[in-house]
Structure formats: structure tokens, C-alpha cells
Tab-separated table of C-alpha atoms in Angstrom:
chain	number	residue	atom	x	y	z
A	1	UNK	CA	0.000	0.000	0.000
A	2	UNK	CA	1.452	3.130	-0.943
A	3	UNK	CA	2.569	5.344	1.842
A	4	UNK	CA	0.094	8.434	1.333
A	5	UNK	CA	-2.865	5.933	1.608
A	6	UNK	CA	-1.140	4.124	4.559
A	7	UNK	CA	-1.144	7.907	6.204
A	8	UNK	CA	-4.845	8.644	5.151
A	9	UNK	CA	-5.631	5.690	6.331
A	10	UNK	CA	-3.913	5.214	9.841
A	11	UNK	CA	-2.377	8.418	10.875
A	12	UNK	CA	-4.209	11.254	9.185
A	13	UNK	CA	-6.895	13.711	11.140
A	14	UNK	CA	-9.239	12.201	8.573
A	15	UNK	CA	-8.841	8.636	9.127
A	16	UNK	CA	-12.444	7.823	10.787
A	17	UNK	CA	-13.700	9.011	7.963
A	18	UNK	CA	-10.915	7.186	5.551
A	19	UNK	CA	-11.823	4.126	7.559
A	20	UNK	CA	-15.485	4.535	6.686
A	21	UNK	CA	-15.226	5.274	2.604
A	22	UNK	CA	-12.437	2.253	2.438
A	23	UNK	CA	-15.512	0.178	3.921
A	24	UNK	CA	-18.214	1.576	1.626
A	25	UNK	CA	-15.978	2.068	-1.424
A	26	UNK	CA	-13.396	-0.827	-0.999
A	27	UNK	CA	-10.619	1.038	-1.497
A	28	UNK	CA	-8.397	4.095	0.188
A	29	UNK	CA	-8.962	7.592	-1.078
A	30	UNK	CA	-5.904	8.990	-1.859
A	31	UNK	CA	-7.089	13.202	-2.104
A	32	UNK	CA	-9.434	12.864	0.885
A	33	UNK	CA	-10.889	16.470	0.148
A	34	UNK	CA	-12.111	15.054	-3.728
A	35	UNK	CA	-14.485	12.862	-2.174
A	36	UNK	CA	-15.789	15.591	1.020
A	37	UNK	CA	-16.606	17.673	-1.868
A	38	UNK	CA	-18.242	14.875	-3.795
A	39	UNK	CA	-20.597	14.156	-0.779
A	40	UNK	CA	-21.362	17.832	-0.079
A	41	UNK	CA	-24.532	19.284	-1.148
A	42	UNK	CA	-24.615	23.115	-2.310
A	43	UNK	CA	-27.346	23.853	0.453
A	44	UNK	CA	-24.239	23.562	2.929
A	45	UNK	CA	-21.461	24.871	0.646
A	46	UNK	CA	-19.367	28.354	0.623
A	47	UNK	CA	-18.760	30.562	-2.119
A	48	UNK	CA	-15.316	30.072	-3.653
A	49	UNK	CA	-15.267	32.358	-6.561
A	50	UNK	CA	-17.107	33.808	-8.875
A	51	UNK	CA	-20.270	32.857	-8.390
A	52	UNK	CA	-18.715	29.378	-8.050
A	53	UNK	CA	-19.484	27.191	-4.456
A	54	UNK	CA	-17.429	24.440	-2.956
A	55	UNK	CA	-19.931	22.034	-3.445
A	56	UNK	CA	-20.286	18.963	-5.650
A	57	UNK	CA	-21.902	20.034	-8.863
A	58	UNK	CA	-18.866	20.283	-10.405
A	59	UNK	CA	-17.745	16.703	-10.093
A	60	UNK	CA	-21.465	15.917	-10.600
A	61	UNK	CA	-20.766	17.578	-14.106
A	62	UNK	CA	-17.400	15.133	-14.588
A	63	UNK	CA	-18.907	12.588	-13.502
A	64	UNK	CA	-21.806	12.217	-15.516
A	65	UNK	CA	-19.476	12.081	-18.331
A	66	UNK	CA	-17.455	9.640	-17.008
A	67	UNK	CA	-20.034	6.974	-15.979
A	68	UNK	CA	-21.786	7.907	-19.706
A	69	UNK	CA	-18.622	6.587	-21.650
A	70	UNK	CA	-18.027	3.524	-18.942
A	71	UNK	CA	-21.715	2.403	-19.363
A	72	UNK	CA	-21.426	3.078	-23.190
A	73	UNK	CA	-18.725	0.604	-23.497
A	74	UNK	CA	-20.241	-1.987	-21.300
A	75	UNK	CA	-23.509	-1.741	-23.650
A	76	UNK	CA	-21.740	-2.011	-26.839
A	77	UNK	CA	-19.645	-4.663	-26.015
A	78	UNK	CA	-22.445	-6.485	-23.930
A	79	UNK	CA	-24.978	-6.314	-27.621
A	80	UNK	CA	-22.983	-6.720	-30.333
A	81	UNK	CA	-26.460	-6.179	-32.534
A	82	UNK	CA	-27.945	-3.860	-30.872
A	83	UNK	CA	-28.602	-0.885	-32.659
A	84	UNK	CA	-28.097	2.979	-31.211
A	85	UNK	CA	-31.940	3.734	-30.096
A	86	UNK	CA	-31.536	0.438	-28.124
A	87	UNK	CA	-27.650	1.008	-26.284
A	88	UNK	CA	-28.940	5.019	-25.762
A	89	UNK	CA	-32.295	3.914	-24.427
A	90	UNK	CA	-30.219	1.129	-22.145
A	91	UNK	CA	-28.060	3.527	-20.971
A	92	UNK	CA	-30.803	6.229	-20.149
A	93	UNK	CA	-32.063	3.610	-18.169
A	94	UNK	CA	-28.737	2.611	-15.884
A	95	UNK	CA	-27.796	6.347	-15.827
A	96	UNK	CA	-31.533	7.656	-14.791
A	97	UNK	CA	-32.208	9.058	-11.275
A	98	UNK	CA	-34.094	6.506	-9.831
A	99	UNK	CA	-31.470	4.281	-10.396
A	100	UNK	CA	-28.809	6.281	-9.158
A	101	UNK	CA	-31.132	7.127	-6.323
A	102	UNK	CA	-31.360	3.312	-5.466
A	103	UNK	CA	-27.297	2.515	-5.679
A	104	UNK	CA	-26.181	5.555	-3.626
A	105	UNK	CA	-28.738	4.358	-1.184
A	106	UNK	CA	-27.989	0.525	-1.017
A	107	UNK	CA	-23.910	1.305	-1.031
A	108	UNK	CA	-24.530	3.585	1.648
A	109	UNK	CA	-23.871	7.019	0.435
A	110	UNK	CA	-26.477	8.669	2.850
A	111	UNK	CA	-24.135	8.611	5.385
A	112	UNK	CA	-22.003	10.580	3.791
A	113	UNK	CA	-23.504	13.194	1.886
A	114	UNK	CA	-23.795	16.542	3.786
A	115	UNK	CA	-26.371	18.477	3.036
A	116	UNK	CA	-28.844	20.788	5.243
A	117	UNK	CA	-31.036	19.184	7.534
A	118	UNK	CA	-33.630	21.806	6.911
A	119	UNK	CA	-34.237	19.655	3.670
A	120	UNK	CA	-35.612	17.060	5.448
A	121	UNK	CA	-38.208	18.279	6.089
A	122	UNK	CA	-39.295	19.486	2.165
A	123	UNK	CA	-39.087	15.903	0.358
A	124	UNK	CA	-38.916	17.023	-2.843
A	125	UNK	CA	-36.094	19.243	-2.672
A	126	UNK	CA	-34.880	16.063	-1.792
A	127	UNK	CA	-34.984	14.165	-5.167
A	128	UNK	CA	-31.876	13.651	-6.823
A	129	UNK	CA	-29.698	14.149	-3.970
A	130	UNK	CA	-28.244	10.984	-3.562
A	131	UNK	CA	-28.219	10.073	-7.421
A	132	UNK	CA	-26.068	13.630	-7.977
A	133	UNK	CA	-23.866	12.302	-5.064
A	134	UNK	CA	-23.101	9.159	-7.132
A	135	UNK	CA	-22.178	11.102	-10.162
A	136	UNK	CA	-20.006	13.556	-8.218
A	137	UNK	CA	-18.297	10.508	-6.883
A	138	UNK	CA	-17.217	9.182	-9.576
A	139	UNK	CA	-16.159	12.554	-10.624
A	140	UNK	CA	-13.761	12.258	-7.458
A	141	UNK	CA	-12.639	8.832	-8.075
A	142	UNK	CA	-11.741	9.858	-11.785
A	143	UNK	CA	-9.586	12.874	-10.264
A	144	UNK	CA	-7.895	10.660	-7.970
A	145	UNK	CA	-7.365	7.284	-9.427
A	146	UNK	CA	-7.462	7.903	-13.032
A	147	UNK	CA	-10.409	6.422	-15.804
A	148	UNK	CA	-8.973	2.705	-15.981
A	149	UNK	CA	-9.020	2.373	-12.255
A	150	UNK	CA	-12.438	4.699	-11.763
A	151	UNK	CA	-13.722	2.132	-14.628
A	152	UNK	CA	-12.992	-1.292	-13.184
A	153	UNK	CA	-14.464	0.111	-9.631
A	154	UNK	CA	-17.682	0.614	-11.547
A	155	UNK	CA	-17.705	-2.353	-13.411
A	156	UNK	CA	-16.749	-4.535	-10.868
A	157	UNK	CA	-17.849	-2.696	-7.520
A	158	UNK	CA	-21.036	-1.467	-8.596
A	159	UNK	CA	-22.549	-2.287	-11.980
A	160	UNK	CA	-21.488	-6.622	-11.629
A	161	UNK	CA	-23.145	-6.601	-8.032
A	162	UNK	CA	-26.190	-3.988	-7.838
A	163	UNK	CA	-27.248	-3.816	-10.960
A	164	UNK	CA	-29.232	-6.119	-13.576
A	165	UNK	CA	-28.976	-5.532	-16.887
A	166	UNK	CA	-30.683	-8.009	-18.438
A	167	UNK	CA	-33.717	-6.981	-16.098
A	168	UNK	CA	-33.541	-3.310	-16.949
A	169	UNK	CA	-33.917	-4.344	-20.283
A	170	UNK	CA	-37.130	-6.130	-20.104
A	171	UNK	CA	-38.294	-2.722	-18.028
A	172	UNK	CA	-39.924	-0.324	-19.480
A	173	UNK	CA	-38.800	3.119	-17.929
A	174	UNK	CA	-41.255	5.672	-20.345
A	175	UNK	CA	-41.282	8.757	-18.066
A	176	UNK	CA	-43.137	10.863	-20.004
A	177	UNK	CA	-46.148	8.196	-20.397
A	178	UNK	CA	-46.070	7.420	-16.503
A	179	UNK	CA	-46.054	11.826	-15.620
A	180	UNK	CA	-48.986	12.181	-18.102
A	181	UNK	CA	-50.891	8.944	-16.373
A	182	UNK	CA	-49.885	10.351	-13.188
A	183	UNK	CA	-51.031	13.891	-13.762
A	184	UNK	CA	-54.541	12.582	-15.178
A	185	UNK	CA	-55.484	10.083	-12.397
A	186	UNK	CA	-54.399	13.361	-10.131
A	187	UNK	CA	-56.580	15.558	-12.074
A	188	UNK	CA	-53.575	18.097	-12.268
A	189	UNK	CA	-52.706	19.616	-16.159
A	190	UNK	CA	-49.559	18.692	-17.447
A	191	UNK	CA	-47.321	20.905	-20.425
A	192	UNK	CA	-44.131	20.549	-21.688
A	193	UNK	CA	-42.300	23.751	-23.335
A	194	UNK	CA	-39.795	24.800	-25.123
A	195	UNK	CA	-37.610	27.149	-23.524
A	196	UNK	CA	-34.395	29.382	-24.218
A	197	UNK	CA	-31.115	27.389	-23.648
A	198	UNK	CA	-28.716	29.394	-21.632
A	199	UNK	CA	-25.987	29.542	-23.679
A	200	UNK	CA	-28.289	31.625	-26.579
A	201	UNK	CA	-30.051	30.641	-29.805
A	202	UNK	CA	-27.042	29.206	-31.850
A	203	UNK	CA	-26.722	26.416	-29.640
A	204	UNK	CA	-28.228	23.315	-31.335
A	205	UNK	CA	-29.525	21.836	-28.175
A	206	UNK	CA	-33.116	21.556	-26.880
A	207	UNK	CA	-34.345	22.834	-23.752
A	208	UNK	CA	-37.703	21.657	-22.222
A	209	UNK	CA	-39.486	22.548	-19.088
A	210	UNK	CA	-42.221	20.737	-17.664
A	211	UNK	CA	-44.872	22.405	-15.733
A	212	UNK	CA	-47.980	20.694	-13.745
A	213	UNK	CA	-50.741	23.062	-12.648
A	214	UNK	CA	-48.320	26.165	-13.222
A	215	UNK	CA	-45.366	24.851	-11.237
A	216	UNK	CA	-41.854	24.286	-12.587
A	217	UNK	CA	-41.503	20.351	-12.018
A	218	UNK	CA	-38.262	20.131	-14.170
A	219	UNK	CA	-36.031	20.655	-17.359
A	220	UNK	CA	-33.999	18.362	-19.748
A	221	UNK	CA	-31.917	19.397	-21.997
A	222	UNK	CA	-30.320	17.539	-25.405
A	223	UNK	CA	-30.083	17.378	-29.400
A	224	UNK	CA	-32.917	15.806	-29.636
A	225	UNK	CA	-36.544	17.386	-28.768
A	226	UNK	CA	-37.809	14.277	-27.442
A	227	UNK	CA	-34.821	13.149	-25.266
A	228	UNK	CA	-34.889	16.305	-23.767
A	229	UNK	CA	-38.503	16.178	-22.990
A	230	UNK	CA	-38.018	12.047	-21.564
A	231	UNK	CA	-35.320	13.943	-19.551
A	232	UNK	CA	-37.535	16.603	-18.532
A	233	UNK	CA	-40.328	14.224	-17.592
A	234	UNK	CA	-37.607	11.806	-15.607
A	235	UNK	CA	-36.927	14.675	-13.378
A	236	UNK	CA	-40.764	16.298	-12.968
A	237	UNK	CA	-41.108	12.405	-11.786
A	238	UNK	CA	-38.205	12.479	-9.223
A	239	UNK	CA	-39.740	16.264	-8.015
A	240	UNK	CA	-43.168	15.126	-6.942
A	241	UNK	CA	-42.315	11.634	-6.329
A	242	UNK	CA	-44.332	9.597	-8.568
A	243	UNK	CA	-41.373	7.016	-8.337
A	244	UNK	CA	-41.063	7.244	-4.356
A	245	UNK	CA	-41.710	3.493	-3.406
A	246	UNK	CA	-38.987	2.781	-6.208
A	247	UNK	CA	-36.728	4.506	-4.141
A	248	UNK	CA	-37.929	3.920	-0.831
């Protein structure tokens, strides 16, 4: 064992909690402040610099990027004849909130991520705080270990032991169909718009916003118009809970 982790690990003012991600994570951290950040919510954050908080949305951001291209190889590798609707739909699937949701839980990350208790208290602020935890971890692990190492942990850590494939696949996740259903057996009204992306008009990307009876419930974003509105729908279904006993 190399003598940093050996420090982090025995000798360090950090080693309780050391101890307690080697346990969860099966493996010691080498840059112990990677994976604080990773667990820390912005409700609890500071602000760093322009405009910019100590929190994990930024390894949330590298993340997601990260566990995209692991999961894409897995898929294309795993369905040799499988075309691209099927591997993106797959992956939208493994990727999606409620799943994340469900993994951070059962590996434990709950006890980790620090966040503002106040939230407890307002459920669906809630939502994808444990599944943006995930991705911001792997973010951390990327940073620290490198993408071969951060790729085998995921493959053989998380994805061989927690998660069924050939299950998912026989699942059908249609978020949009289920927030409609949802939203008419609740009598609420349901609309999905097209908004401005932030980055101006000449981006090609498509920004949708869902709204049920006049509240903001969520907003995808992509180059397609209808994976940004299954996006949008995913998280208007995380943000009033319509996939709580999923989670639960």
C-alpha cells in the first residue's frame, strides 16, 4: 500500500472518515478532500469564486461524463447487434435518477452526503440528492485514481453486483407516459415547453421545461426534442415523487 494511503488511512486527522469510505468504497482515497466535496450538497457549501461554491456540482458535471462513456462501453460490447436507439435507451435507463437514487442508497452514500437538515423536512427538494452524489463521486474517483481504475471500480464494484442488466432491459422506464398517467389520475394539467437554452439561440440543443398546474416540475436538456422532454419528464417524476416506493 502506498505510503500516502497508509497515512490517510492510519495516521491522518481524517482517518475515521478514511476508515469509513475504504468500507463503503473498498478502497483508500488517496485526495481525501475530492471525495468531502463529492458528498457535499450546495445547500451547505461556501462561495469560492465567482459565483462558483465548494460544493459537488462540479464533479457531478465530470462525472456524468465519465459513468456515460463507462456504461457506453459496457452496452456495446455487452450487444454486439444492438442498434443505437436500443444502447442510448439502455443507458438512459442505468444512468436515470431513480437508479442512481437506489445505488447511492444501497452502497450507503447517505451517510455521507452533507447536506442541510432543513431539507428534510421538504421531500422534494430532496430528489436527486443521492443520485447527484453518485455522479459527483465518480467525478472524485476519476480525479484521484485515473479512468482505468475509476472504470474497473464501476464495473466490478457497482454495476457486476447492484445492478441487472438483463432486467432493466425487459423494463420499461417511459417517463413521459407514466407523468402524463400520473397527472390525469391526479386531475392536475400537465405541459411541456420549449424554452431558451442558456448559452443563446445558436446552440443546437433543446431545452424543455415541464410544468404541472403552473409549477416548474423540471427541465432536460439535449439534441434531440424528445430526449430532452423524456429527460424533462424523468426529473418532474423524481420532483413530486411519482417514483417514491422505487426509491424507498
Amino acid at each position: 500500500m502506498p505510503i500516502k494511503q497508509v497515512y490517510n488511512l492510519y495516521l491522518s486527522p481524517n482517518r475515521i472518515y478514511v476508515r469509513k469510505l475504504r468500507n463503503i468504497l473498498g478502497f483508500v482515497p488517496g485526495n481525501v478532500r475530492l471525495y468531502q466535496m463529492a458528498f457535499r450538497h450546495k445547500s451547505v457549501a461556501t462561495w469560492v469564486k465567482d459565483g462558483v461554491k465548494n460544493s459537488n456540482e462540479r464533479l457531478e458535471f465530470l462525472g456524468d461524463a465519465v459513468l456515460g462513456s463507462v456504461i457506453a462501453e459496457l452496452l456495446f460490447k455487452l450487444y454486439p447487434y444492438k442498434d443505437e436507439g436500443f444502447l442510448t435507451e439502455m443507458r438512459s435507463k442505468i444512468v436515470s435518477r431513480v437508479n442512481l437514487n437506489q445505488l447511492s442508497k444501497k452502497l450507503g452514500f447517505n451517510e455521507l452526503i452533507e447536506y442541510d437538515a432543513r431539507m428534510i423536512s421538504y421531500p422534494n427538494k430532496q430528489g436527486s440528492l443521492l443520485g447527484d452524489a453518485f455522479e459527483a463521486l465518480i467525478g472524485a474517483v476519476y480525479l484521484d485514481k485515473g479512468y482505468q481504475f475509476t472504470r474497473e471500480f464501476l464495473l466490478g464494484r457497482i454495476i457486476k453486483t447492484h445492478v441487472d442488466i438483463h432486467h432493466l432491459e425487459m423494463t420499461e422506464t417511459n417517463f413521459k407516459s407514466r407523468l402524463i398517467e400520473w397527472c390525469q389520475h391526479s386531475g392536475k394539467e400537465v405541459v411541456f415547453l420549449q424554452i431558451d437554452n442558456p448559452e443563446g439561440e445558436s446552440t443546437k440543443m433543446f431545452s424543455i421545461k415541464v410544468v404541472v398546474d403552473g409549477e416548474d416540475c423540471g427541465i432536460g436538456r439535449d439534441f434531440n426534442k424528445k430526449s430532452a422532454e423524456k429527460s424533462a419528464a424523468e426529473k418532474a417524476c423524481e420532483y413530486l415523487k411519482i417514483f417514491e416506493e422505487s426509491i424507498s
